[in-house]
Coordinates of C-alpha atoms and ligand atoms in Angstrom, one line a residue:
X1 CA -127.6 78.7 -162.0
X2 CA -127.1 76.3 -160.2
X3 CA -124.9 74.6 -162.2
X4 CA -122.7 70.8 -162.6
X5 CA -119.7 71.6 -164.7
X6 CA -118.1 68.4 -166.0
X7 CA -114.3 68.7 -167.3
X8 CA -114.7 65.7 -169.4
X9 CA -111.1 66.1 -170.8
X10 CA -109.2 65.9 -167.3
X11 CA -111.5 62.7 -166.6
X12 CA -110.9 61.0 -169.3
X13 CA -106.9 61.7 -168.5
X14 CA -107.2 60.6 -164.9
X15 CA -108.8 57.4 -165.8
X16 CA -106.2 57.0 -168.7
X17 CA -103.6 57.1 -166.0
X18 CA -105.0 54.5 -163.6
X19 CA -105.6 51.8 -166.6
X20 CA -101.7 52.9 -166.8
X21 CA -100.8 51.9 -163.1
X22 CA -102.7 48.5 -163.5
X23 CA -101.0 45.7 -164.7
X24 CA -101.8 43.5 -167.4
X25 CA -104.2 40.5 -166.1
X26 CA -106.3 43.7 -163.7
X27 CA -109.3 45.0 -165.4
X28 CA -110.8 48.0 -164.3
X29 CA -114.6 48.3 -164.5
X30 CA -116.5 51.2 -163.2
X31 CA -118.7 51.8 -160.9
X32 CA -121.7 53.3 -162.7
X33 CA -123.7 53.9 -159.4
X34 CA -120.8 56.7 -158.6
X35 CA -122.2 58.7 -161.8
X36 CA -124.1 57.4 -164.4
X37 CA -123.8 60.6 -166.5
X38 CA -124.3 58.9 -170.1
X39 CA -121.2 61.3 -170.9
X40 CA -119.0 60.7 -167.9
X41 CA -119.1 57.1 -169.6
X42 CA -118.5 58.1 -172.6
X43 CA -115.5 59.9 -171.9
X44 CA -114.3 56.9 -169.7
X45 CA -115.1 54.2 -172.3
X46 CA -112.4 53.8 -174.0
X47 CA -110.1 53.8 -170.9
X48 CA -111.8 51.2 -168.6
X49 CA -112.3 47.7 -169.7
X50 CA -116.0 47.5 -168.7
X51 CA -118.5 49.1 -166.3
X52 CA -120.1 47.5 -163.0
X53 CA -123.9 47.9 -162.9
X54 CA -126.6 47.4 -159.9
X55 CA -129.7 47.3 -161.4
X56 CA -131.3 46.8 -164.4
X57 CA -132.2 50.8 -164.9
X58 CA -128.2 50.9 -164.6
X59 CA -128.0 48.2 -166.8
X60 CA -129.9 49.0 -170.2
X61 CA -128.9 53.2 -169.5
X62 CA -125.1 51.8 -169.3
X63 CA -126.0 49.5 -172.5
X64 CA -127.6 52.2 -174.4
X65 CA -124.9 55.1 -173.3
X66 CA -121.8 53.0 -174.1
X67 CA -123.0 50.4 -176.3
X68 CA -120.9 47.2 -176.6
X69 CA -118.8 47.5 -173.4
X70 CA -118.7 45.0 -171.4
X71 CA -120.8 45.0 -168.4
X72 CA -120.8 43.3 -165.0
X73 CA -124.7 43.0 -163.3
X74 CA -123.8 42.9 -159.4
X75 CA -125.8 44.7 -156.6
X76 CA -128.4 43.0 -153.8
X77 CA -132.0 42.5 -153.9
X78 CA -132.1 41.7 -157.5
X79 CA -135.7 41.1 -159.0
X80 CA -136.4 38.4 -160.8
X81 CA -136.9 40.8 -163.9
X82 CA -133.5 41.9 -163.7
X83 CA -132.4 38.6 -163.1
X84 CA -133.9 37.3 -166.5
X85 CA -132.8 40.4 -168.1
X86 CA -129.1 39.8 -167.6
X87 CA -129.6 35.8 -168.4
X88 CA -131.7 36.6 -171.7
X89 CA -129.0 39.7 -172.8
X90 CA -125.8 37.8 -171.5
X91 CA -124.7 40.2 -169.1
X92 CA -120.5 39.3 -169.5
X93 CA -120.2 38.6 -165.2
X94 CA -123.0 38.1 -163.1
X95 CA -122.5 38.5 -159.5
X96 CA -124.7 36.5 -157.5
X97 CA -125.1 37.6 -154.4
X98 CA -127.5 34.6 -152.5
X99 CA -128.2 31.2 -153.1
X100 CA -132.3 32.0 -154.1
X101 CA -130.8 34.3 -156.5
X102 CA -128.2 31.5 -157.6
X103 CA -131.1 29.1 -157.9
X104 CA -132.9 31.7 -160.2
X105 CA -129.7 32.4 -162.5
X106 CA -130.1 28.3 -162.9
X107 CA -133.9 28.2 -163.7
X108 CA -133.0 31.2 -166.2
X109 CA -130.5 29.5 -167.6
X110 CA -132.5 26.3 -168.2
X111 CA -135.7 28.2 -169.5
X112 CA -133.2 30.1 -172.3
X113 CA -130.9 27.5 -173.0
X114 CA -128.4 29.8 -172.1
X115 CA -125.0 29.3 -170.5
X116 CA -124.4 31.9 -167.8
X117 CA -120.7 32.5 -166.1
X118 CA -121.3 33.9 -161.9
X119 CA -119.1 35.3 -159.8
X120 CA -120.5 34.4 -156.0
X121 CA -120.0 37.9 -153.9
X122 CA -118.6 37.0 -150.7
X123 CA -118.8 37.7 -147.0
X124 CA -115.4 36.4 -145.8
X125 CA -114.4 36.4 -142.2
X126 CA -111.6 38.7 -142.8
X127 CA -110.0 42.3 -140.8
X128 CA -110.4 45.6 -142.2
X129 CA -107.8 47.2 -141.5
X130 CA -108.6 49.0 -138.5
X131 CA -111.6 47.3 -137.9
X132 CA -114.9 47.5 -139.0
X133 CA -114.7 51.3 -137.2
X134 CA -111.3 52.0 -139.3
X135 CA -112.8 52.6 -142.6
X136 CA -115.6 55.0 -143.2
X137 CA -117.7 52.6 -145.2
X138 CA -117.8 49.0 -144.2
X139 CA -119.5 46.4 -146.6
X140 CA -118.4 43.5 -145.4
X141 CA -116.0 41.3 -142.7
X142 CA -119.3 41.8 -140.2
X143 CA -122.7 40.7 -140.3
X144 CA -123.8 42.2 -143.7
X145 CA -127.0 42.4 -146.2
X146 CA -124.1 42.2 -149.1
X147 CA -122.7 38.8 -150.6
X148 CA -122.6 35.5 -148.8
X149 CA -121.2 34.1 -145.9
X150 CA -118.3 31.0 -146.0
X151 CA -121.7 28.4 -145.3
X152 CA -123.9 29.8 -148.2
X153 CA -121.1 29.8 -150.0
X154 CA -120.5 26.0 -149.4
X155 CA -123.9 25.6 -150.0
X156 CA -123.9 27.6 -153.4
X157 CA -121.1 24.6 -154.2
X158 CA -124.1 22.3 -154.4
X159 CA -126.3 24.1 -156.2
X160 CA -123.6 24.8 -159.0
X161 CA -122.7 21.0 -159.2
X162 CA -126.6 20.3 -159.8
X163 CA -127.2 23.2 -162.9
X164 CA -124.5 22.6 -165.6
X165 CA -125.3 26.0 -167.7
X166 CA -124.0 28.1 -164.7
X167 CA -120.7 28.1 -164.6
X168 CA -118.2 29.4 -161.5
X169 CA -116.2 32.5 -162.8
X170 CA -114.6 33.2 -159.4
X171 CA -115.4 35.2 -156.3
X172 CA -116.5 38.7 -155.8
X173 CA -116.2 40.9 -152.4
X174 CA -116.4 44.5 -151.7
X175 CA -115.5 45.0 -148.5
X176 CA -114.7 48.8 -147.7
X177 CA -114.7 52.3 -148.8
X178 CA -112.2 54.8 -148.4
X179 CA -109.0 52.7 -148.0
X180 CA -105.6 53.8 -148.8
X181 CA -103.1 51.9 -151.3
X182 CA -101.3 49.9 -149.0
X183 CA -104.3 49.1 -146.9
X184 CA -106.6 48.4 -150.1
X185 CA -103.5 46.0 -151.3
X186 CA -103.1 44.4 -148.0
X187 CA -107.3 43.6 -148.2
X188 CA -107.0 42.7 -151.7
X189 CA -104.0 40.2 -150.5
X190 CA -106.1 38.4 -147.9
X191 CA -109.0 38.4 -150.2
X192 CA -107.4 36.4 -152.8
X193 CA -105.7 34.1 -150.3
X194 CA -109.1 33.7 -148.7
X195 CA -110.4 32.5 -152.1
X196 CA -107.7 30.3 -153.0
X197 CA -108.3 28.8 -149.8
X198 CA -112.1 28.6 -150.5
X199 CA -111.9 26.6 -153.9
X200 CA -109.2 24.9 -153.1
X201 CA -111.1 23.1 -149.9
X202 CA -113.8 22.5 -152.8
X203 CA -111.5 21.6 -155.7
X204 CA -112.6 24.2 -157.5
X205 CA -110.5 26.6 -159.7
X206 CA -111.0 30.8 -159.1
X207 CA -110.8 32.6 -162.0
X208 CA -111.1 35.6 -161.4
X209 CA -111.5 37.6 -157.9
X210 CA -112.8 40.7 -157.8
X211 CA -111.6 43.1 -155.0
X212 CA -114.0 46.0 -155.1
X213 CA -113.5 49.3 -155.1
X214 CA -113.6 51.6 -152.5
X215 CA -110.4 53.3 -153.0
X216 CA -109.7 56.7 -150.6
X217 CA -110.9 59.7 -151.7
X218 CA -109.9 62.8 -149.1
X219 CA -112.4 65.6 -149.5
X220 CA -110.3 67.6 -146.8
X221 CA -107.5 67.4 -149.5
X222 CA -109.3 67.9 -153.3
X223 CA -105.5 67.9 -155.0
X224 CA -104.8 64.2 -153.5
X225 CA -105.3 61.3 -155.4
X226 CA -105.4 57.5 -154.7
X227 CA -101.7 56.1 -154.9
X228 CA -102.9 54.1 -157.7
X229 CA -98.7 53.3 -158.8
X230 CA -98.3 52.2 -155.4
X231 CA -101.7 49.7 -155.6
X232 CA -101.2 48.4 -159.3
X233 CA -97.7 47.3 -158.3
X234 CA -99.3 45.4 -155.3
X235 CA -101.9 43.8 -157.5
X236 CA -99.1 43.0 -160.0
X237 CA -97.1 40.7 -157.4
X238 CA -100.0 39.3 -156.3
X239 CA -100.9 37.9 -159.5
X240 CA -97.8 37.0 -160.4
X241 CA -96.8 34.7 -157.1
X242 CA -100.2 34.1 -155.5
X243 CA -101.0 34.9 -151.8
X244 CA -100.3 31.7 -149.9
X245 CA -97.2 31.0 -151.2
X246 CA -95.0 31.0 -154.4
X247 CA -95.8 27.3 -155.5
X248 CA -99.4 28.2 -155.4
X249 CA -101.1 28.7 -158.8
X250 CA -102.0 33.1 -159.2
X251 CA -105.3 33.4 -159.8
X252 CA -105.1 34.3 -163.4
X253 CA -107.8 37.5 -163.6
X254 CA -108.3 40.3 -160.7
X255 CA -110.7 43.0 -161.2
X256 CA -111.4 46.5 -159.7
X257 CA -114.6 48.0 -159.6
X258 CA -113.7 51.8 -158.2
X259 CA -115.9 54.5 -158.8
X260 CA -115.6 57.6 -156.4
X261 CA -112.0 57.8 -156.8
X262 CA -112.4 57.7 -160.5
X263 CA -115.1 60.6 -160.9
X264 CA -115.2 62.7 -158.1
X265 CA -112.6 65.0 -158.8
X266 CA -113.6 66.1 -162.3
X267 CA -116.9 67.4 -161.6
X268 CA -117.7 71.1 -160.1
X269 CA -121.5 72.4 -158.8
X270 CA -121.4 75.9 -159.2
X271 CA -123.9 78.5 -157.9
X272 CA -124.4 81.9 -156.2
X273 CA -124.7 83.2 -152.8
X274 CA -127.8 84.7 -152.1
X275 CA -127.7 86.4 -148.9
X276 CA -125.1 86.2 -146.1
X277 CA -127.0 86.8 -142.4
X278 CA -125.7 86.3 -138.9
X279 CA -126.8 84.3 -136.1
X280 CA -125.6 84.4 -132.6
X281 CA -122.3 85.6 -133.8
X282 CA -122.1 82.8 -136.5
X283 CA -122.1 83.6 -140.4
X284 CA -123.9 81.8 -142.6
X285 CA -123.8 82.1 -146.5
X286 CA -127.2 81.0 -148.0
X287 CA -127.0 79.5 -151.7
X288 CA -129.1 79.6 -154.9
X289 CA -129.9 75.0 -154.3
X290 CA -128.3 73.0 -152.0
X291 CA -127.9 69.6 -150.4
X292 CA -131.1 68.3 -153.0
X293 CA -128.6 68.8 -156.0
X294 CA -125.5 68.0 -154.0
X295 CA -126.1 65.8 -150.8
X296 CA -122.5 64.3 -150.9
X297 CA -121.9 66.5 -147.7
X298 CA -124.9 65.8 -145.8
X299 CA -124.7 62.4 -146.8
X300 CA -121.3 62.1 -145.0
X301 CA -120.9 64.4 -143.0
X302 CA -118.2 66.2 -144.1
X303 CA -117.2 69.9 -145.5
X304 CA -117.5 69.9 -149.2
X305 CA -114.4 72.3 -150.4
X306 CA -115.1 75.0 -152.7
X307 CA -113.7 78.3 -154.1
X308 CA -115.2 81.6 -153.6
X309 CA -115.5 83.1 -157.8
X310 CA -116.0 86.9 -156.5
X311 CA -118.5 89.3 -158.7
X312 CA -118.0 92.7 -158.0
X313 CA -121.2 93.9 -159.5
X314 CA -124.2 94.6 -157.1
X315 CA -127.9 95.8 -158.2
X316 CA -129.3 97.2 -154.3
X317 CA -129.3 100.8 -153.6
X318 CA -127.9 99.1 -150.0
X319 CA -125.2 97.8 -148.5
X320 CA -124.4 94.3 -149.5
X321 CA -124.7 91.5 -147.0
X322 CA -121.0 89.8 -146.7
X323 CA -118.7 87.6 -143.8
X324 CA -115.9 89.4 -142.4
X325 CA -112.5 88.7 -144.4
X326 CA -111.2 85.1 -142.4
X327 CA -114.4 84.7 -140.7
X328 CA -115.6 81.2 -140.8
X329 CA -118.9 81.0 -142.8
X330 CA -121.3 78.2 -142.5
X331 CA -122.5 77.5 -146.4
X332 CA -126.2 76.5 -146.7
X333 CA -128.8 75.7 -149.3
X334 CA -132.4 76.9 -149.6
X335 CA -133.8 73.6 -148.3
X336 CA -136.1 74.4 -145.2
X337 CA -134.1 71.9 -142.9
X338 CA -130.9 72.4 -140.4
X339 CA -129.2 69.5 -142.5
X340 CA -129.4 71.5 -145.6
X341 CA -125.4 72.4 -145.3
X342 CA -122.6 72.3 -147.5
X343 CA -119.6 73.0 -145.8
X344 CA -119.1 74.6 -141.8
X345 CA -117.5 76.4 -140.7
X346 CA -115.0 77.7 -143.1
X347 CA -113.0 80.4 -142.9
X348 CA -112.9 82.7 -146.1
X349 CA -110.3 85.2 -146.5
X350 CA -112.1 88.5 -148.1
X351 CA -114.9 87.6 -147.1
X352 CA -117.9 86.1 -148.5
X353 CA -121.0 88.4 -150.1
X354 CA -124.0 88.3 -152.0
X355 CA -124.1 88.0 -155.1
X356 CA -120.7 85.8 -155.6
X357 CA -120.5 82.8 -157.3
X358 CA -118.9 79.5 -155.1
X359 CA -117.8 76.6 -156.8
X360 CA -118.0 73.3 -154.9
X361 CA -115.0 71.0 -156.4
X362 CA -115.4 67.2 -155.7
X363 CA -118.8 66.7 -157.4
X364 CA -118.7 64.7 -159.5
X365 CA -119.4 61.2 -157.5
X366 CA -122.4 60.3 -155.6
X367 CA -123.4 64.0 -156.1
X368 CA -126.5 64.8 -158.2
X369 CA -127.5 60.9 -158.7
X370 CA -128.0 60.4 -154.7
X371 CA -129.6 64.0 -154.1
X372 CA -133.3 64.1 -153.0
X373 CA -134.2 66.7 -156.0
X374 CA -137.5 66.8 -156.2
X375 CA -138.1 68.3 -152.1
X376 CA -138.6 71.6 -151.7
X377 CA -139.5 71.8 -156.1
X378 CA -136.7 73.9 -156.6
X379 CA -135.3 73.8 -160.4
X380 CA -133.0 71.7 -160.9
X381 CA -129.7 72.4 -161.7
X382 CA -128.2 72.4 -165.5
X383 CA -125.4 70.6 -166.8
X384 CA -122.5 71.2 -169.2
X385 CA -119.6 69.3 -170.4
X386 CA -116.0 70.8 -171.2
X387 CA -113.6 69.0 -173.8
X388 CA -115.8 66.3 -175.1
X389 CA -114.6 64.4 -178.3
X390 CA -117.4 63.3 -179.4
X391 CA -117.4 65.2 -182.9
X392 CA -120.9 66.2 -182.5
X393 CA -122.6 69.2 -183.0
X394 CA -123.1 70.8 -179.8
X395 CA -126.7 70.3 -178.8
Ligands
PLP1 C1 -120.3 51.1 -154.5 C2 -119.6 49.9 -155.0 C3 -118.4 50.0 -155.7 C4 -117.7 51.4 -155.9 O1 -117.3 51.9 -154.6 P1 -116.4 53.2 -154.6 O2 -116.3 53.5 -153.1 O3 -117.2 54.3 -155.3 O4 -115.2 53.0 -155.3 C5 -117.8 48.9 -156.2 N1 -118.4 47.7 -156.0 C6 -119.6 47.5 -155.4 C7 -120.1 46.1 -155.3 C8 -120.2 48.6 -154.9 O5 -121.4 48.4 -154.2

């Protein structure tokens, strides 16, 4: 206790069922940064067709944990070690996402001799739906630290006519998180009509274009999933007749890069309510950790949904500390800060008391891997796994 509980079965399932909705000429990478959990990527391996990395750490964990899938090296600010270390290993895509780091790839590629295929992440001047305000995450379509905008990407033009090992894969762009299917299609269409456009003006062929990932995950509604039906069938007429119009070549590869909405639901952080005081006429429920093993709700801002697991036994001689039954109960860690709280507010029929356990669902994204574990030295949580197939012992 505390506890991350990882149903490795029902992941590997989901994930099953969006390479189902895709269709053929979409891969679907994922986005190790969501959880890196050596095996969450097992149990997604053989149902993704590689996994998207952002820094070298990333990269030689995802190489070691799922050895031999393909891996794309993306992500800003990358050193010049990391650089050299997806040149000298032949990362499969590299996304560049400056023209100093495109000038390094080429120097790279010279030094080893080695061909190199980039993908240039762009910046391009298009909506979000809803504007930049519309989306709770915005990347891109406003000044940005992420990929390039239309003039660097001209200038990158140059710099790939004057290095013959690198060669131009297509374009790259993620542009916002937590977009629904229609909305995330609709992106995706002006994306790839933007990049047509792009090489086109250059004479260039695209590839590929990758369109990100991003896709809407509700945390106010854990049994809703991502209309991933709805978005492969979008993706599939867009390859199929282009964007601009139906004489115009499709763009023969599109790729997705999605994490959240891939591992979020299939991982639980389970632990125990220690005491339950009241303030000023509010409840509040304090928990065995907190917000350093799960910050996902500090992080955002939001309640993170749970379900009360109730233990009737009790070791005090005295009455046990508990929330009326349907009084809303404010859920908070051990961590010595006000921002130290898991969900607000929420009522809980029967009542919440000591000594019960309360399982957060949701946790299983951007959960343990962005928490700040070490403050406050409390243990860290443990971890177990349900339905592996991995035909090992277990250890
Ligand atoms: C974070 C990130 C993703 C994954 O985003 P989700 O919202 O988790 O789907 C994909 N691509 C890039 C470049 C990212 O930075």
């Amino acid at each position: 206790m505390p506890a991350y509980v990882h149903d490795l079965a029902g992941l590997a399932d989901h994930a099953k069922g969006i390479a189902a909705a895709l269709p053929p000429g979409v891969e679907f990478y994922y986005a190790a940064k969501a959880n890196p959990d050596a095996r969450v990527l097992g149990a997604l391996a053989p149902h993704v067709d590689g996994v998207e990395v952002a820094s070298g750490g990333e990269y030689a964990h995802v190489a070691a944990a799922v050895p031999g899938l393909p891996i794309a090296f993306g992500g800003p600010g990358k050193t010049p070690g990391e650089l050299a270390l997806a040149v000298r290993s032949g990362a499969h895509r590299l996304h560049v996402e400056s023209e100093h780091e495109l000038r390094q790839v080429g120097a790279l590629a010279r030094a080893h001799g080695r061909p190199v295929d980039v993908l240039l992440r762009a910046n391009p001047p298009l909506e979000l739906p809803g504007g930049p305000a519309g989306v709770p995450l915005a990347m891109g379509g406003r000044p940005s630290p992420f990929g390039m905008d239309p003039d660097a990407l001209d200038r990158c033009v140059a710099i790939l006519a004057a290095e013959p090992l690198l060669r131009l894969r297509g374009l790259h762009a993620h542009l916002a998180s937590g977009l629904g299917a229609d909305a995330l299609a609709a992106l995706g269409a002006s994306l790839v009509q933007w990049a047509e456009a792009w090489a086109r003006g250059h004479g260039l062929a695209v590839e590929e274009v990758v369109l990100g990932g991003g896709m809407e995950v509700d945390y106010g509604a854990p049994h809703a999933r991502f209309d991933w039906a709805t978005y492969g069938s979008a993706l599939g007429r867009l390859r199929a007749h282009g964007s601009a119009s139906a004489r115009e070549p499709a763009v023969p590869l599109l790729r997705i890069e999605p994490g959240r909405a891939v591992t979020a639901y299939h991982g639980w952080y389970v632990t125990e309510v220690l005491d339950v005081k009241r303030s000023r006429g509010r409840a509040f429920a304090v928990v065995r950790g907190g917000t350093h093993h799960l910050r996902t709700p500090a992080a955002r801002g939001h309640a993170q949904p749970f379900t009360v697991l109730p233990r009737d036994d009790w070791a005090y001689p005295w009455a046990r500390p508990a929330s009326g039954d349907g009084e809303p109960v404010t859920l908070v860690g051990q961590l010595c800060t006000p921002k130290d709280v898991l969900a607000a507010d929420i009522p809980v029929a029967g009542g919440l008391r000591a000594g019960d356990r309360v399982a957060f669902a949701m946790a299983g994204a951007y959960a343990f891997n962005i928490s700040h574990r070490d403050f406050l030295m409390h243990p860290p949580p443990t971890f177990h796994y349900l339905g592996e197939h991995t035909g090992e012992a277990p250890g």
